[in-house]
Amino acid sequence: MYKGKKVIAVLPAYNAALTLEKTYKEIPFDLVDEVILCDDASKDNTSDLAREIGIEHVITHQTNKGYGGNQKSL
């Protein structure tokens, strides 16, 4: 909680298995209440590892959306 507000950290991830645990351990949990990981169709075990290290909310895209979710340019 920060000033009475719930704080949620959102981690976008793509093939992040090698760095995920280190990144997760650096989150200031005295301020952050929950973590959401959004795995953009990684080819490694990013989603599985996220669950193993304690991330409860894991969103896994079936196809890679890319930066910005593959929004069309104007």
PDB file of N, CA and C in Angstrom:
ATOM      1  N   MET A   1       0.833  -1.187   0.000  1.00  0.00           N
ATOM      2  CA  MET A   1       0.000   0.000   0.000  1.00  0.00           C
ATOM      3  C   MET A   1       0.874   1.246   0.000  1.00  0.00           C
ATOM      4  N   TYR A   2       0.439   2.189  -0.746  1.00  0.00           N
ATOM      5  CA  TYR A   2       1.111   3.474  -0.782  1.00  0.00           C
ATOM      6  C   TYR A   2       0.049   4.545  -0.582  1.00  0.00           C
ATOM      7  N   LYS A   3       0.128   5.227   0.527  1.00  0.00           N
ATOM      8  CA  LYS A   3      -0.855   6.264   0.862  1.00  0.00           C
ATOM      9  C   LYS A   3      -2.282   5.721   0.767  1.00  0.00           C
ATOM     10  N   GLY A   4      -2.464   4.487   1.261  1.00  0.00           N
ATOM     11  CA  GLY A   4      -3.781   3.875   1.283  1.00  0.00           C
ATOM     12  C   GLY A   4      -4.264   3.322  -0.039  1.00  0.00           C
ATOM     13  N   LYS A   5      -3.413   3.303  -1.042  1.00  0.00           N
ATOM     14  CA  LYS A   5      -3.782   2.802  -2.370  1.00  0.00           C
ATOM     15  C   LYS A   5      -3.057   1.496  -2.659  1.00  0.00           C
ATOM     16  N   LYS A   6      -3.737   0.587  -3.307  1.00  0.00           N
ATOM     17  CA  LYS A   6      -3.131  -0.677  -3.718  1.00  0.00           C
ATOM     18  C   LYS A   6      -2.230  -0.419  -4.924  1.00  0.00           C
ATOM     19  N   VAL A   7      -1.018  -0.961  -4.876  1.00  0.00           N
ATOM     20  CA  VAL A   7      -0.058  -0.772  -5.959  1.00  0.00           C
ATOM     21  C   VAL A   7       0.183  -2.106  -6.649  1.00  0.00           C
ATOM     22  N   ILE A   8       0.035  -2.103  -7.970  1.00  0.00           N
ATOM     23  CA  ILE A   8       0.238  -3.315  -8.765  1.00  0.00           C
ATOM     24  C   ILE A   8       1.313  -3.032  -9.803  1.00  0.00           C
ATOM     25  N   ALA A   9       2.314  -3.900  -9.851  1.00  0.00           N
ATOM     26  CA  ALA A   9       3.374  -3.787 -10.854  1.00  0.00           C
ATOM     27  C   ALA A   9       3.043  -4.740 -11.997  1.00  0.00           C
ATOM     28  N   VAL A  10       3.108  -4.228 -13.219  1.00  0.00           N
ATOM     29  CA  VAL A  10       2.845  -5.042 -14.406  1.00  0.00           C
ATOM     30  C   VAL A  10       4.175  -5.240 -15.126  1.00  0.00           C
ATOM     31  N   LEU A  11       4.541  -6.502 -15.322  1.00  0.00           N
ATOM     32  CA  LEU A  11       5.795  -6.835 -15.984  1.00  0.00           C
ATOM     33  C   LEU A  11       5.512  -7.389 -17.376  1.00  0.00           C
ATOM     34  N   PRO A  12       5.769  -6.630 -18.431  1.00  0.00           N
ATOM     35  CA  PRO A  12       5.688  -7.204 -19.772  1.00  0.00           C
ATOM     36  C   PRO A  12       6.904  -8.101 -19.970  1.00  0.00           C
ATOM     37  N   ALA A  13       6.723  -9.248 -20.606  1.00  0.00           N
ATOM     38  CA  ALA A  13       7.841 -10.184 -20.742  1.00  0.00           C
ATOM     39  C   ALA A  13       7.800 -10.907 -22.079  1.00  0.00           C
ATOM     40  N   TYR A  14       8.977 -11.099 -22.629  1.00  0.00           N
ATOM     41  CA  TYR A  14       9.131 -11.910 -23.839  1.00  0.00           C
ATOM     42  C   TYR A  14      10.479 -12.616 -23.730  1.00  0.00           C
ATOM     43  N   ASN A  15      10.449 -13.938 -23.643  1.00  0.00           N
ATOM     44  CA  ASN A  15      11.656 -14.750 -23.474  1.00  0.00           C
ATOM     45  C   ASN A  15      12.518 -14.213 -22.327  1.00  0.00           C
ATOM     46  N   ALA A  16      11.877 -14.029 -21.176  1.00  0.00           N
ATOM     47  CA  ALA A  16      12.532 -13.405 -20.025  1.00  0.00           C
ATOM     48  C   ALA A  16      12.952 -14.393 -18.946  1.00  0.00           C
ATOM     49  N   ALA A  17      12.978 -15.678 -19.251  1.00  0.00           N
ATOM     50  CA  ALA A  17      13.287 -16.678 -18.227  1.00  0.00           C
ATOM     51  C   ALA A  17      14.640 -16.450 -17.564  1.00  0.00           C
ATOM     52  N   LEU A  18      15.611 -15.949 -18.294  1.00  0.00           N
ATOM     53  CA  LEU A  18      16.951 -15.762 -17.713  1.00  0.00           C
ATOM     54  C   LEU A  18      17.032 -14.573 -16.764  1.00  0.00           C
ATOM     55  N   THR A  19      16.146 -13.610 -16.907  1.00  0.00           N
ATOM     56  CA  THR A  19      16.227 -12.392 -16.079  1.00  0.00           C
ATOM     57  C   THR A  19      15.041 -12.203 -15.147  1.00  0.00           C
ATOM     58  N   LEU A  20      14.018 -13.005 -15.281  1.00  0.00           N
ATOM     59  CA  LEU A  20      12.772 -12.790 -14.552  1.00  0.00           C
ATOM     60  C   LEU A  20      12.937 -12.845 -13.038  1.00  0.00           C
ATOM     61  N   GLU A  21      13.597 -13.860 -12.533  1.00  0.00           N
ATOM     62  CA  GLU A  21      13.720 -13.998 -11.082  1.00  0.00           C
ATOM     63  C   GLU A  21      14.484 -12.822 -10.468  1.00  0.00           C
ATOM     64  N   LYS A  22      15.560 -12.407 -11.111  1.00  0.00           N
ATOM     65  CA  LYS A  22      16.345 -11.264 -10.622  1.00  0.00           C
ATOM     66  C   LYS A  22      15.483  -9.996 -10.618  1.00  0.00           C
ATOM     67  N   THR A  23      14.732  -9.789 -11.691  1.00  0.00           N
ATOM     68  CA  THR A  23      13.861  -8.623 -11.789  1.00  0.00           C
ATOM     69  C   THR A  23      12.796  -8.658 -10.693  1.00  0.00           C
ATOM     70  N   TYR A  24      12.185  -9.817 -10.497  1.00  0.00           N
ATOM     71  CA  TYR A  24      11.137  -9.977  -9.491  1.00  0.00           C
ATOM     72  C   TYR A  24      11.672  -9.668  -8.095  1.00  0.00           C
ATOM     73  N   LYS A  25      12.860 -10.128  -7.792  1.00  0.00           N
ATOM     74  CA  LYS A  25      13.454  -9.899  -6.466  1.00  0.00           C
ATOM     75  C   LYS A  25      13.786  -8.433  -6.215  1.00  0.00           C
ATOM     76  N   GLU A  26      13.891  -7.632  -7.265  1.00  0.00           N
ATOM     77  CA  GLU A  26      14.202  -6.212  -7.118  1.00  0.00           C
ATOM     78  C   GLU A  26      12.957  -5.340  -6.938  1.00  0.00           C
ATOM     79  N   ILE A  27      11.768  -5.936  -6.997  1.00  0.00           N
ATOM     80  CA  ILE A  27      10.533  -5.186  -6.805  1.00  0.00           C
ATOM     81  C   ILE A  27      10.433  -4.783  -5.335  1.00  0.00           C
ATOM     82  N   PRO A  28      10.150  -3.519  -5.052  1.00  0.00           N
ATOM     83  CA  PRO A  28      10.045  -3.067  -3.652  1.00  0.00           C
ATOM     84  C   PRO A  28       8.698  -3.484  -3.037  1.00  0.00           C
ATOM     85  N   PHE A  29       8.650  -4.685  -2.469  1.00  0.00           N
ATOM     86  CA  PHE A  29       7.393  -5.213  -1.958  1.00  0.00           C
ATOM     87  C   PHE A  29       6.894  -4.502  -0.710  1.00  0.00           C
ATOM     88  N   ASP A  30       7.676  -3.575  -0.176  1.00  0.00           N
ATOM     89  CA  ASP A  30       7.147  -2.734   0.892  1.00  0.00           C
ATOM     90  C   ASP A  30       6.171  -1.705   0.314  1.00  0.00           C
ATOM     91  N   LEU A  31       6.217  -1.498  -0.999  1.00  0.00           N
ATOM     92  CA  LEU A  31       5.292  -0.598  -1.690  1.00  0.00           C
ATOM     93  C   LEU A  31       4.331  -1.333  -2.618  1.00  0.00           C
ATOM     94  N   VAL A  32       4.800  -2.400  -3.256  1.00  0.00           N
ATOM     95  CA  VAL A  32       4.011  -3.116  -4.270  1.00  0.00           C
ATOM     96  C   VAL A  32       3.225  -4.251  -3.622  1.00  0.00           C
ATOM     97  N   ASP A  33       1.913  -4.280  -3.897  1.00  0.00           N
ATOM     98  CA  ASP A  33       1.033  -5.290  -3.309  1.00  0.00           C
ATOM     99  C   ASP A  33       0.893  -6.543  -4.171  1.00  0.00           C
ATOM    100  N   GLU A  34       0.859  -6.367  -5.478  1.00  0.00           N
ATOM    101  CA  GLU A  34       0.685  -7.494  -6.393  1.00  0.00           C
ATOM    102  C   GLU A  34       1.510  -7.279  -7.651  1.00  0.00           C
ATOM    103  N   VAL A  35       1.794  -8.406  -8.316  1.00  0.00           N
ATOM    104  CA  VAL A  35       2.532  -8.356  -9.575  1.00  0.00           C
ATOM    105  C   VAL A  35       1.720  -9.109 -10.626  1.00  0.00           C
ATOM    106  N   ILE A  36       1.632  -8.515 -11.801  1.00  0.00           N
ATOM    107  CA  ILE A  36       1.006  -9.165 -12.953  1.00  0.00           C
ATOM    108  C   ILE A  36       2.088  -9.303 -14.019  1.00  0.00           C
ATOM    109  N   LEU A  37       2.259 -10.500 -14.534  1.00  0.00           N
ATOM    110  CA  LEU A  37       3.206 -10.714 -15.629  1.00  0.00           C
ATOM    111  C   LEU A  37       2.407 -10.961 -16.903  1.00  0.00           C
ATOM    112  N   CYS A  38       2.749 -10.251 -17.955  1.00  0.00           N
ATOM    113  CA  CYS A  38       2.119 -10.442 -19.260  1.00  0.00           C
ATOM    114  C   CYS A  38       3.176 -11.003 -20.210  1.00  0.00           C
ATOM    115  N   ASP A  39       3.059 -12.292 -20.490  1.00  0.00           N
ATOM    116  CA  ASP A  39       4.017 -13.001 -21.341  1.00  0.00           C
ATOM    117  C   ASP A  39       3.536 -12.932 -22.793  1.00  0.00           C
ATOM    118  N   ASP A  40       4.325 -12.297 -23.637  1.00  0.00           N
ATOM    119  CA  ASP A  40       3.950 -12.075 -25.039  1.00  0.00           C
ATOM    120  C   ASP A  40       4.391 -13.236 -25.924  1.00  0.00           C
ATOM    121  N   ALA A  41       3.857 -14.429 -25.620  1.00  0.00           N
ATOM    122  CA  ALA A  41       4.113 -15.648 -26.415  1.00  0.00           C
ATOM    123  C   ALA A  41       5.584 -16.033 -26.439  1.00  0.00           C
ATOM    124  N   SER A  42       6.207 -16.020 -25.261  1.00  0.00           N
ATOM    125  CA  SER A  42       7.616 -16.417 -25.173  1.00  0.00           C
ATOM    126  C   SER A  42       7.821 -17.838 -25.655  1.00  0.00           C
ATOM    127  N   LYS A  43       9.000 -18.090 -26.193  1.00  0.00           N
ATOM    128  CA  LYS A  43       9.354 -19.429 -26.652  1.00  0.00           C
ATOM    129  C   LYS A  43      10.093 -20.207 -25.552  1.00  0.00           C
ATOM    130  N   ASP A  44      10.429 -19.530 -24.454  1.00  0.00           N
ATOM    131  CA  ASP A  44      11.066 -20.212 -23.327  1.00  0.00           C
ATOM    132  C   ASP A  44      10.002 -20.449 -22.236  1.00  0.00           C
ATOM    133  N   ASN A  45      10.428 -20.721 -21.031  1.00  0.00           N
ATOM    134  CA  ASN A  45       9.487 -21.062 -19.967  1.00  0.00           C
ATOM    135  C   ASN A  45       9.165 -19.875 -19.053  1.00  0.00           C
ATOM    136  N   THR A  46       9.055 -18.696 -19.620  1.00  0.00           N
ATOM    137  CA  THR A  46       8.789 -17.487 -18.840  1.00  0.00           C
ATOM    138  C   THR A  46       7.533 -17.626 -17.974  1.00  0.00           C
ATOM    139  N   SER A  47       6.422 -18.051 -18.534  1.00  0.00           N
ATOM    140  CA  SER A  47       5.169 -18.162 -17.774  1.00  0.00           C
ATOM    141  C   SER A  47       5.275 -19.176 -16.644  1.00  0.00           C
ATOM    142  N   ASP A  48       5.845 -20.324 -16.918  1.00  0.00           N
ATOM    143  CA  ASP A  48       6.005 -21.350 -15.884  1.00  0.00           C
ATOM    144  C   ASP A  48       6.896 -20.849 -14.751  1.00  0.00           C
ATOM    145  N   LEU A  49       7.998 -20.216 -15.106  1.00  0.00           N
ATOM    146  CA  LEU A  49       8.911 -19.691 -14.105  1.00  0.00           C
ATOM    147  C   LEU A  49       8.231 -18.608 -13.266  1.00  0.00           C
ATOM    148  N   ALA A  50       7.443 -17.772 -13.894  1.00  0.00           N
ATOM    149  CA  ALA A  50       6.726 -16.717 -13.163  1.00  0.00           C
ATOM    150  C   ALA A  50       5.860 -17.330 -12.065  1.00  0.00           C
ATOM    151  N   ARG A  51       5.152 -18.374 -12.395  1.00  0.00           N
ATOM    152  CA  ARG A  51       4.315 -19.046 -11.392  1.00  0.00           C
ATOM    153  C   ARG A  51       5.177 -19.685 -10.307  1.00  0.00           C
ATOM    154  N   GLU A  52       6.286 -20.289 -10.693  1.00  0.00           N
ATOM    155  CA  GLU A  52       7.180 -20.944  -9.729  1.00  0.00           C
ATOM    156  C   GLU A  52       7.753 -19.970  -8.710  1.00  0.00           C
ATOM    157  N   ILE A  53       8.055 -18.748  -9.130  1.00  0.00           N
ATOM    158  CA  ILE A  53       8.653 -17.790  -8.199  1.00  0.00           C
ATOM    159  C   ILE A  53       7.596 -17.021  -7.403  1.00  0.00           C
ATOM    160  N   GLY A  54       6.325 -17.289  -7.657  1.00  0.00           N
ATOM    161  CA  GLY A  54       5.276 -16.719  -6.826  1.00  0.00           C
ATOM    162  C   GLY A  54       4.400 -15.658  -7.447  1.00  0.00           C
ATOM    163  N   ILE A  55       4.534 -15.431  -8.741  1.00  0.00           N
ATOM    164  CA  ILE A  55       3.653 -14.458  -9.400  1.00  0.00           C
ATOM    165  C   ILE A  55       2.306 -15.144  -9.627  1.00  0.00           C
ATOM    166  N   GLU A  56       1.277 -14.615  -8.984  1.00  0.00           N
ATOM    167  CA  GLU A  56      -0.037 -15.254  -9.037  1.00  0.00           C
ATOM    168  C   GLU A  56      -0.814 -14.941 -10.304  1.00  0.00           C
ATOM    169  N   HIS A  57      -0.590 -13.762 -10.856  1.00  0.00           N
ATOM    170  CA  HIS A  57      -1.356 -13.334 -12.018  1.00  0.00           C
ATOM    171  C   HIS A  57      -0.460 -13.342 -13.257  1.00  0.00           C
ATOM    172  N   VAL A  58      -0.632 -14.375 -14.087  1.00  0.00           N
ATOM    173  CA  VAL A  58       0.179 -14.514 -15.293  1.00  0.00           C
ATOM    174  C   VAL A  58      -0.758 -14.554 -16.493  1.00  0.00           C
ATOM    175  N   ILE A  59      -0.577 -13.605 -17.379  1.00  0.00           N
ATOM    176  CA  ILE A  59      -1.343 -13.546 -18.629  1.00  0.00           C
ATOM    177  C   ILE A  59      -0.401 -14.012 -19.731  1.00  0.00           C
ATOM    178  N   THR A  60      -0.831 -14.980 -20.525  1.00  0.00           N
ATOM    179  CA  THR A  60       0.018 -15.519 -21.580  1.00  0.00           C
ATOM    180  C   THR A  60      -0.659 -15.353 -22.935  1.00  0.00           C
ATOM    181  N   HIS A  61      -0.053 -14.562 -23.798  1.00  0.00           N
ATOM    182  CA  HIS A  61      -0.563 -14.413 -25.165  1.00  0.00           C
ATOM    183  C   HIS A  61      -0.204 -15.668 -25.964  1.00  0.00           C
ATOM    184  N   GLN A  62      -1.112 -16.112 -26.804  1.00  0.00           N
ATOM    185  CA  GLN A  62      -0.856 -17.278 -27.654  1.00  0.00           C
ATOM    186  C   GLN A  62      -0.028 -16.901 -28.878  1.00  0.00           C
ATOM    187  N   THR A  63      -0.148 -15.651 -29.319  1.00  0.00           N
ATOM    188  CA  THR A  63       0.669 -15.149 -30.424  1.00  0.00           C
ATOM    189  C   THR A  63       1.341 -13.862 -29.966  1.00  0.00           C
ATOM    190  N   ASN A  64       2.506 -13.586 -30.497  1.00  0.00           N
ATOM    191  CA  ASN A  64       3.266 -12.408 -30.107  1.00  0.00           C
ATOM    192  C   ASN A  64       2.565 -11.154 -30.603  1.00  0.00           C
ATOM    193  N   LYS A  65       2.266 -10.258 -29.678  1.00  0.00           N
ATOM    194  CA  LYS A  65       1.589  -9.004 -30.019  1.00  0.00           C
ATOM    195  C   LYS A  65       2.580  -7.890 -30.310  1.00  0.00           C
ATOM    196  N   GLY A  66       3.810  -8.036 -29.828  1.00  0.00           N
ATOM    197  CA  GLY A  66       4.829  -7.028 -30.064  1.00  0.00           C
ATOM    198  C   GLY A  66       4.607  -5.779 -29.229  1.00  0.00           C
ATOM    199  N   TYR A  67       5.497  -4.842 -29.376  1.00  0.00           N
ATOM    200  CA  TYR A  67       5.432  -3.595 -28.636  1.00  0.00           C
ATOM    201  C   TYR A  67       4.147  -2.857 -28.984  1.00  0.00           C
ATOM    202  N   GLY A  68       3.374  -2.512 -27.982  1.00  0.00           N
ATOM    203  CA  GLY A  68       2.130  -1.775 -28.221  1.00  0.00           C
ATOM    204  C   GLY A  68       0.988  -2.644 -28.721  1.00  0.00           C
ATOM    205  N   GLY A  69       1.142  -3.946 -28.702  1.00  0.00           N
ATOM    206  CA  GLY A  69       0.050  -4.846 -29.081  1.00  0.00           C
ATOM    207  C   GLY A  69      -0.233  -4.908 -30.574  1.00  0.00           C
ATOM    208  N   ASN A  70       0.763  -4.620 -31.406  1.00  0.00           N
ATOM    209  CA  ASN A  70       0.600  -4.652 -32.867  1.00  0.00           C
ATOM    210  C   ASN A  70      -0.479  -3.704 -33.350  1.00  0.00           C
ATOM    211  N   GLN A  71      -0.534  -2.535 -32.753  1.00  0.00           N
ATOM    212  CA  GLN A  71      -1.511  -1.545 -33.198  1.00  0.00           C
ATOM    213  C   GLN A  71      -1.093  -1.018 -34.569  1.00  0.00           C
ATOM    214  N   LYS A  72      -2.061  -0.796 -35.405  1.00  0.00           N
ATOM    215  CA  LYS A  72      -1.774  -0.292 -36.754  1.00  0.00           C
ATOM    216  C   LYS A  72      -1.369   1.178 -36.679  1.00  0.00           C
ATOM    217  N   SER A  73      -0.402   1.545 -37.457  1.00  0.00           N
ATOM    218  CA  SER A  73       0.037   2.938 -37.515  1.00  0.00           C
ATOM    219  C   SER A  73      -0.974   3.760 -38.287  1.00  0.00           C
ATOM    220  N   LEU A  74      -1.064   5.023 -37.906  1.00  0.00           N
ATOM    221  CA  LEU A  74      -1.983   5.922 -38.624  1.00  0.00           C
ATOM    222  C   LEU A  74      -1.336   6.479 -39.861  1.00  0.00           C
TER     223      LEU A  74
END
